[in-house]
């Protein structure tokens, strides 16, 4: 299947957040970290209710020895409506929600765009 972007259709934009979980250092496991990300995804869905956005928050990599994690986040973007300031607002909201579950961000990277996930 070939993905073709159209100016009138939604796309999914992906960012990779790198950092570590600071809370629950002794008991932090992959399962616990992943459960925290489900909470983040639900919070983002509530925050952007009515904007026809879908979020996916996945634990891409997790090192239980030092709590270092790579988190892949995808969200719906409307290229014909959303400008750079809207994207910055969404990414900052993601950062804030990750911070609420004890994730300290070191870096974030734009990974790319893909087909609509809604």
Short mmCIF file of N, CA and C in Angstrom, two decimals:
data_model
loop_
_atom_site.label_atom_id
_atom_site.label_comp_id
_atom_site.label_asym_id
_atom_site.label_seq_id
_atom_site.Cartn_x
_atom_site.Cartn_y
_atom_site.Cartn_z
N UNK A 1 0.83 -1.17 0.00
CA UNK A 1 0.00 0.00 0.00
C UNK A 1 0.88 1.24 0.00
N UNK A 2 0.55 2.19 -0.82
CA UNK A 2 1.33 3.42 -0.94
C UNK A 2 0.59 4.54 -0.23
N UNK A 3 1.31 5.29 0.59
CA UNK A 3 0.74 6.42 1.29
C UNK A 3 0.96 7.68 0.46
N UNK A 4 -0.14 8.37 0.16
CA UNK A 4 -0.05 9.62 -0.60
C UNK A 4 -0.72 10.71 0.21
N UNK A 5 0.03 11.75 0.49
CA UNK A 5 -0.50 12.87 1.26
C UNK A 5 -1.33 13.78 0.37
N UNK A 6 -2.44 14.21 0.90
CA UNK A 6 -3.31 15.16 0.20
C UNK A 6 -3.51 16.36 1.12
N UNK A 7 -3.59 17.52 0.55
CA UNK A 7 -3.75 18.73 1.37
C UNK A 7 -5.08 18.75 2.11
N UNK A 8 -6.06 18.02 1.65
CA UNK A 8 -7.37 18.02 2.30
C UNK A 8 -7.58 16.88 3.27
N UNK A 9 -6.63 16.00 3.42
CA UNK A 9 -6.80 14.87 4.34
C UNK A 9 -5.86 15.01 5.54
N UNK A 10 -6.27 14.40 6.63
CA UNK A 10 -5.47 14.41 7.84
C UNK A 10 -4.28 13.46 7.69
N UNK A 11 -3.22 13.76 8.42
CA UNK A 11 -2.04 12.90 8.48
C UNK A 11 -1.70 12.67 9.95
N UNK A 12 -0.79 11.79 10.20
CA UNK A 12 -0.29 11.57 11.56
C UNK A 12 1.16 12.02 11.60
N UNK A 13 1.46 12.88 12.55
CA UNK A 13 2.82 13.38 12.75
C UNK A 13 3.42 12.65 13.94
N UNK A 14 4.67 12.20 13.80
CA UNK A 14 5.32 11.42 14.85
C UNK A 14 6.53 12.16 15.43
N UNK A 15 6.62 12.10 16.77
CA UNK A 15 7.77 12.64 17.49
C UNK A 15 8.29 11.56 18.43
N UNK A 16 9.61 11.54 18.63
CA UNK A 16 10.24 10.62 19.56
C UNK A 16 10.78 11.43 20.74
N UNK A 17 10.31 11.11 21.93
CA UNK A 17 10.74 11.78 23.15
C UNK A 17 11.74 10.88 23.87
N UNK A 18 12.91 11.40 24.19
CA UNK A 18 13.95 10.66 24.92
C UNK A 18 14.10 11.26 26.31
N UNK A 19 14.29 10.40 27.31
CA UNK A 19 14.49 10.87 28.67
C UNK A 19 14.40 9.73 29.65
N UNK A 20 14.13 10.07 30.90
CA UNK A 20 14.03 9.03 31.91
C UNK A 20 12.89 9.31 32.88
N UNK A 21 12.38 8.23 33.45
CA UNK A 21 11.36 8.34 34.47
C UNK A 21 12.06 8.56 35.80
N UNK A 22 11.64 9.58 36.53
CA UNK A 22 12.29 9.89 37.80
C UNK A 22 11.53 9.32 38.99
N UNK A 23 10.25 9.01 38.84
CA UNK A 23 9.46 8.50 39.95
C UNK A 23 9.46 6.99 39.96
N UNK A 24 9.43 6.42 41.14
CA UNK A 24 9.38 4.97 41.27
C UNK A 24 10.65 4.31 40.78
N UNK A 25 11.80 4.94 41.04
CA UNK A 25 13.06 4.46 40.48
C UNK A 25 13.34 2.99 40.80
N UNK A 26 13.02 2.57 42.01
CA UNK A 26 13.35 1.19 42.39
C UNK A 26 12.34 0.18 41.87
N UNK A 27 11.12 0.63 41.61
CA UNK A 27 10.07 -0.30 41.20
C UNK A 27 9.65 -0.11 39.75
N UNK A 28 10.29 0.79 39.04
CA UNK A 28 9.89 1.09 37.66
C UNK A 28 10.19 -0.11 36.77
N UNK A 29 9.16 -0.59 36.12
CA UNK A 29 9.30 -1.69 35.17
C UNK A 29 8.73 -1.24 33.84
N UNK A 30 8.95 -2.03 32.82
CA UNK A 30 8.40 -1.72 31.50
C UNK A 30 6.88 -1.61 31.60
N UNK A 31 6.25 -2.55 32.29
CA UNK A 31 4.80 -2.58 32.40
C UNK A 31 4.27 -1.34 33.10
N UNK A 32 4.94 -0.91 34.17
CA UNK A 32 4.50 0.27 34.92
C UNK A 32 4.67 1.53 34.07
N UNK A 33 5.79 1.64 33.38
CA UNK A 33 6.02 2.79 32.50
C UNK A 33 4.99 2.82 31.38
N UNK A 34 4.72 1.67 30.80
CA UNK A 34 3.74 1.58 29.72
C UNK A 34 2.34 1.96 30.21
N UNK A 35 1.99 1.55 31.42
CA UNK A 35 0.69 1.91 31.99
C UNK A 35 0.58 3.42 32.19
N UNK A 36 1.68 4.07 32.56
CA UNK A 36 1.68 5.53 32.70
C UNK A 36 1.39 6.20 31.36
N UNK A 37 1.87 5.62 30.30
CA UNK A 37 1.68 6.21 28.98
C UNK A 37 0.24 6.07 28.50
N UNK A 38 -0.46 5.05 28.95
CA UNK A 38 -1.89 4.93 28.65
C UNK A 38 -2.63 6.11 29.28
N UNK A 39 -2.25 6.46 30.48
CA UNK A 39 -2.82 7.63 31.17
C UNK A 39 -2.53 8.92 30.40
N UNK A 40 -1.33 9.05 29.89
CA UNK A 40 -0.96 10.22 29.10
C UNK A 40 -1.81 10.31 27.84
N UNK A 41 -1.97 9.20 27.14
CA UNK A 41 -2.77 9.17 25.92
C UNK A 41 -4.22 9.58 26.20
N UNK A 42 -4.79 9.06 27.28
CA UNK A 42 -6.16 9.40 27.64
C UNK A 42 -6.29 10.89 27.99
N UNK A 43 -5.31 11.44 28.68
CA UNK A 43 -5.34 12.86 29.04
C UNK A 43 -5.27 13.75 27.80
N UNK A 44 -4.43 13.36 26.86
CA UNK A 44 -4.31 14.14 25.62
C UNK A 44 -5.60 14.08 24.81
N UNK A 45 -6.22 12.90 24.76
CA UNK A 45 -7.49 12.76 24.04
C UNK A 45 -8.54 13.68 24.65
N UNK A 46 -8.59 13.75 25.99
CA UNK A 46 -9.55 14.63 26.67
C UNK A 46 -9.25 16.10 26.40
N UNK A 47 -7.98 16.46 26.48
CA UNK A 47 -7.58 17.85 26.28
C UNK A 47 -7.95 18.37 24.89
N UNK A 48 -7.81 17.52 23.90
CA UNK A 48 -8.06 17.94 22.52
C UNK A 48 -9.39 17.40 21.99
N UNK A 49 -10.32 17.11 22.88
CA UNK A 49 -11.66 16.67 22.47
C UNK A 49 -12.29 17.75 21.60
N UNK A 50 -12.90 17.35 20.53
CA UNK A 50 -13.55 18.31 19.64
C UNK A 50 -12.68 18.79 18.50
N UNK A 51 -11.40 18.43 18.53
CA UNK A 51 -10.50 18.88 17.46
C UNK A 51 -10.23 17.77 16.45
N UNK A 52 -10.92 16.64 16.58
CA UNK A 52 -10.78 15.49 15.68
C UNK A 52 -9.34 14.99 15.62
N UNK A 53 -8.67 15.00 16.77
CA UNK A 53 -7.29 14.50 16.84
C UNK A 53 -7.26 13.14 17.55
N UNK A 54 -6.42 12.29 17.06
CA UNK A 54 -6.17 10.99 17.68
C UNK A 54 -4.71 10.98 18.11
N UNK A 55 -4.44 10.45 19.29
CA UNK A 55 -3.08 10.36 19.82
C UNK A 55 -2.72 8.90 20.04
N UNK A 56 -1.48 8.56 19.78
CA UNK A 56 -0.92 7.28 20.17
C UNK A 56 0.37 7.57 20.94
N UNK A 57 0.52 6.94 22.07
CA UNK A 57 1.70 7.13 22.91
C UNK A 57 2.24 5.73 23.21
N UNK A 58 3.40 5.41 22.64
CA UNK A 58 3.97 4.07 22.76
C UNK A 58 5.36 4.11 23.36
N UNK A 59 5.61 3.18 24.27
CA UNK A 59 6.94 3.02 24.84
C UNK A 59 7.78 2.25 23.84
N UNK A 60 8.67 2.95 23.16
CA UNK A 60 9.46 2.36 22.10
C UNK A 60 10.64 1.57 22.64
N UNK A 61 11.25 2.07 23.71
CA UNK A 61 12.41 1.43 24.31
C UNK A 61 12.44 1.82 25.78
N UNK A 62 12.82 0.87 26.65
CA UNK A 62 12.90 1.17 28.08
C UNK A 62 14.01 0.35 28.71
N UNK A 63 14.90 1.02 29.41
CA UNK A 63 16.00 0.38 30.12
C UNK A 63 15.68 0.40 31.61
N UNK A 64 15.35 -0.75 32.18
CA UNK A 64 14.93 -0.83 33.58
C UNK A 64 16.05 -0.51 34.56
N UNK A 65 17.30 -0.61 34.14
CA UNK A 65 18.41 -0.32 35.06
C UNK A 65 18.53 1.16 35.38
N UNK A 66 18.30 2.02 34.38
CA UNK A 66 18.44 3.46 34.63
C UNK A 66 17.17 4.26 34.31
N UNK A 67 16.07 3.56 34.02
CA UNK A 67 14.78 4.18 33.73
C UNK A 67 14.79 5.06 32.48
N UNK A 68 15.74 4.85 31.58
CA UNK A 68 15.80 5.61 30.34
C UNK A 68 14.74 5.07 29.37
N UNK A 69 14.02 5.99 28.73
CA UNK A 69 12.93 5.57 27.84
C UNK A 69 12.94 6.38 26.55
N UNK A 70 12.47 5.73 25.51
CA UNK A 70 12.17 6.40 24.25
C UNK A 70 10.68 6.21 24.02
N UNK A 71 9.97 7.32 23.85
CA UNK A 71 8.52 7.29 23.72
C UNK A 71 8.14 7.86 22.36
N UNK A 72 7.44 7.06 21.58
CA UNK A 72 7.00 7.47 20.25
C UNK A 72 5.55 7.96 20.35
N UNK A 73 5.34 9.22 19.95
CA UNK A 73 4.01 9.82 20.04
C UNK A 73 3.56 10.22 18.64
N UNK A 74 2.36 9.80 18.29
CA UNK A 74 1.76 10.19 17.02
C UNK A 74 0.47 10.95 17.28
N UNK A 75 0.19 11.95 16.46
CA UNK A 75 -1.05 12.70 16.62
C UNK A 75 -1.53 13.21 15.27
N UNK A 76 -2.85 13.37 15.17
CA UNK A 76 -3.47 13.81 13.93
C UNK A 76 -3.17 15.27 13.66
N UNK A 77 -2.83 15.55 12.41
CA UNK A 77 -2.56 16.92 11.96
C UNK A 77 -3.38 17.16 10.71
N UNK A 78 -3.93 18.35 10.61
CA UNK A 78 -4.68 18.78 9.43
C UNK A 78 -3.82 19.79 8.69
N UNK A 79 -3.07 19.37 7.65
CA UNK A 79 -2.12 20.26 6.98
C UNK A 79 -2.73 21.56 6.46
N UNK A 80 -3.99 21.54 6.07
CA UNK A 80 -4.61 22.74 5.52
C UNK A 80 -5.10 23.69 6.62
N UNK A 81 -5.11 23.24 7.89
CA UNK A 81 -5.57 24.07 8.99
C UNK A 81 -4.47 24.38 10.00
N UNK A 82 -3.65 23.40 10.31
CA UNK A 82 -2.68 23.53 11.39
C UNK A 82 -1.39 24.18 10.91
N UNK A 83 -1.03 25.27 11.56
CA UNK A 83 0.24 25.90 11.24
C UNK A 83 1.28 25.47 12.29
N UNK A 84 2.48 25.98 12.18
CA UNK A 84 3.57 25.58 13.08
C UNK A 84 3.25 25.87 14.54
N UNK A 85 2.54 26.97 14.81
CA UNK A 85 2.23 27.31 16.20
C UNK A 85 1.29 26.28 16.82
N UNK A 86 0.38 25.72 16.04
CA UNK A 86 -0.52 24.68 16.53
C UNK A 86 0.26 23.40 16.86
N UNK A 87 1.21 23.06 16.01
CA UNK A 87 2.05 21.88 16.25
C UNK A 87 2.87 22.06 17.52
N UNK A 88 3.42 23.25 17.71
CA UNK A 88 4.21 23.55 18.92
C UNK A 88 3.32 23.42 20.16
N UNK A 89 2.10 23.92 20.08
CA UNK A 89 1.16 23.81 21.19
C UNK A 89 0.89 22.35 21.54
N UNK A 90 0.67 21.52 20.54
CA UNK A 90 0.40 20.10 20.76
C UNK A 90 1.61 19.41 21.37
N UNK A 91 2.79 19.66 20.83
CA UNK A 91 4.02 19.02 21.34
C UNK A 91 4.29 19.46 22.77
N UNK A 92 4.05 20.72 23.09
CA UNK A 92 4.23 21.19 24.46
C UNK A 92 3.21 20.55 25.41
N UNK A 93 2.00 20.32 24.94
CA UNK A 93 1.00 19.62 25.75
C UNK A 93 1.44 18.18 26.02
N UNK A 94 2.00 17.54 25.01
CA UNK A 94 2.52 16.17 25.18
C UNK A 94 3.62 16.18 26.23
N UNK A 95 4.54 17.12 26.12
CA UNK A 95 5.64 17.25 27.09
C UNK A 95 5.07 17.40 28.51
N UNK A 96 4.07 18.28 28.69
CA UNK A 96 3.49 18.52 30.00
C UNK A 96 2.83 17.26 30.56
N UNK A 97 2.12 16.52 29.72
CA UNK A 97 1.46 15.29 30.19
C UNK A 97 2.48 14.22 30.56
N UNK A 98 3.56 14.12 29.79
CA UNK A 98 4.62 13.16 30.13
C UNK A 98 5.28 13.54 31.45
N UNK A 99 5.45 14.83 31.67
CA UNK A 99 6.05 15.31 32.91
C UNK A 99 5.18 14.94 34.12
N UNK A 100 3.88 14.96 33.95
CA UNK A 100 2.96 14.63 35.05
C UNK A 100 3.11 13.19 35.53
N UNK A 101 3.58 12.29 34.66
CA UNK A 101 3.78 10.89 35.07
C UNK A 101 5.24 10.61 35.42
N UNK A 102 6.03 11.67 35.61
CA UNK A 102 7.40 11.51 36.07
C UNK A 102 8.44 11.36 34.99
N UNK A 103 8.12 11.67 33.76
CA UNK A 103 9.09 11.56 32.67
C UNK A 103 9.84 12.88 32.51
N UNK A 104 11.16 12.81 32.57
CA UNK A 104 12.01 13.99 32.39
C UNK A 104 12.60 13.91 30.99
N UNK A 105 12.20 14.84 30.14
CA UNK A 105 12.61 14.83 28.74
C UNK A 105 14.02 15.38 28.57
N UNK A 106 14.85 14.63 27.86
CA UNK A 106 16.18 15.09 27.49
C UNK A 106 16.14 15.74 26.11
N UNK A 107 15.42 15.10 25.21
CA UNK A 107 15.40 15.51 23.82
C UNK A 107 14.12 15.03 23.17
N UNK A 108 13.76 15.70 22.07
CA UNK A 108 12.64 15.22 21.24
C UNK A 108 13.01 15.43 19.79
N UNK A 109 12.54 14.52 18.96
CA UNK A 109 12.85 14.57 17.54
C UNK A 109 11.59 14.37 16.71
N UNK A 110 11.48 15.13 15.65
CA UNK A 110 10.43 14.90 14.66
C UNK A 110 10.86 13.68 13.87
N UNK A 111 10.00 12.67 13.79
CA UNK A 111 10.35 11.42 13.12
C UNK A 111 9.83 11.40 11.69
N UNK A 112 8.62 11.92 11.49
CA UNK A 112 8.05 11.92 10.15
C UNK A 112 6.54 11.92 10.20
N UNK A 113 5.94 11.85 9.03
CA UNK A 113 4.49 11.83 8.88
C UNK A 113 4.05 10.50 8.29
N UNK A 114 2.81 10.14 8.58
CA UNK A 114 2.25 8.91 8.04
C UNK A 114 0.77 9.08 7.79
N UNK A 115 0.11 8.02 7.39
CA UNK A 115 -1.32 8.09 7.12
C UNK A 115 -2.12 8.34 8.40
N UNK A 116 -3.32 8.83 8.22
CA UNK A 116 -4.22 9.13 9.31
C UNK A 116 -4.52 7.87 10.13
N UNK A 117 -4.43 7.96 11.46
CA UNK A 117 -4.63 6.81 12.33
C UNK A 117 -6.02 6.77 12.97
N UNK A 118 -6.86 7.72 12.63
CA UNK A 118 -8.18 7.76 13.27
C UNK A 118 -9.07 6.66 12.77
#
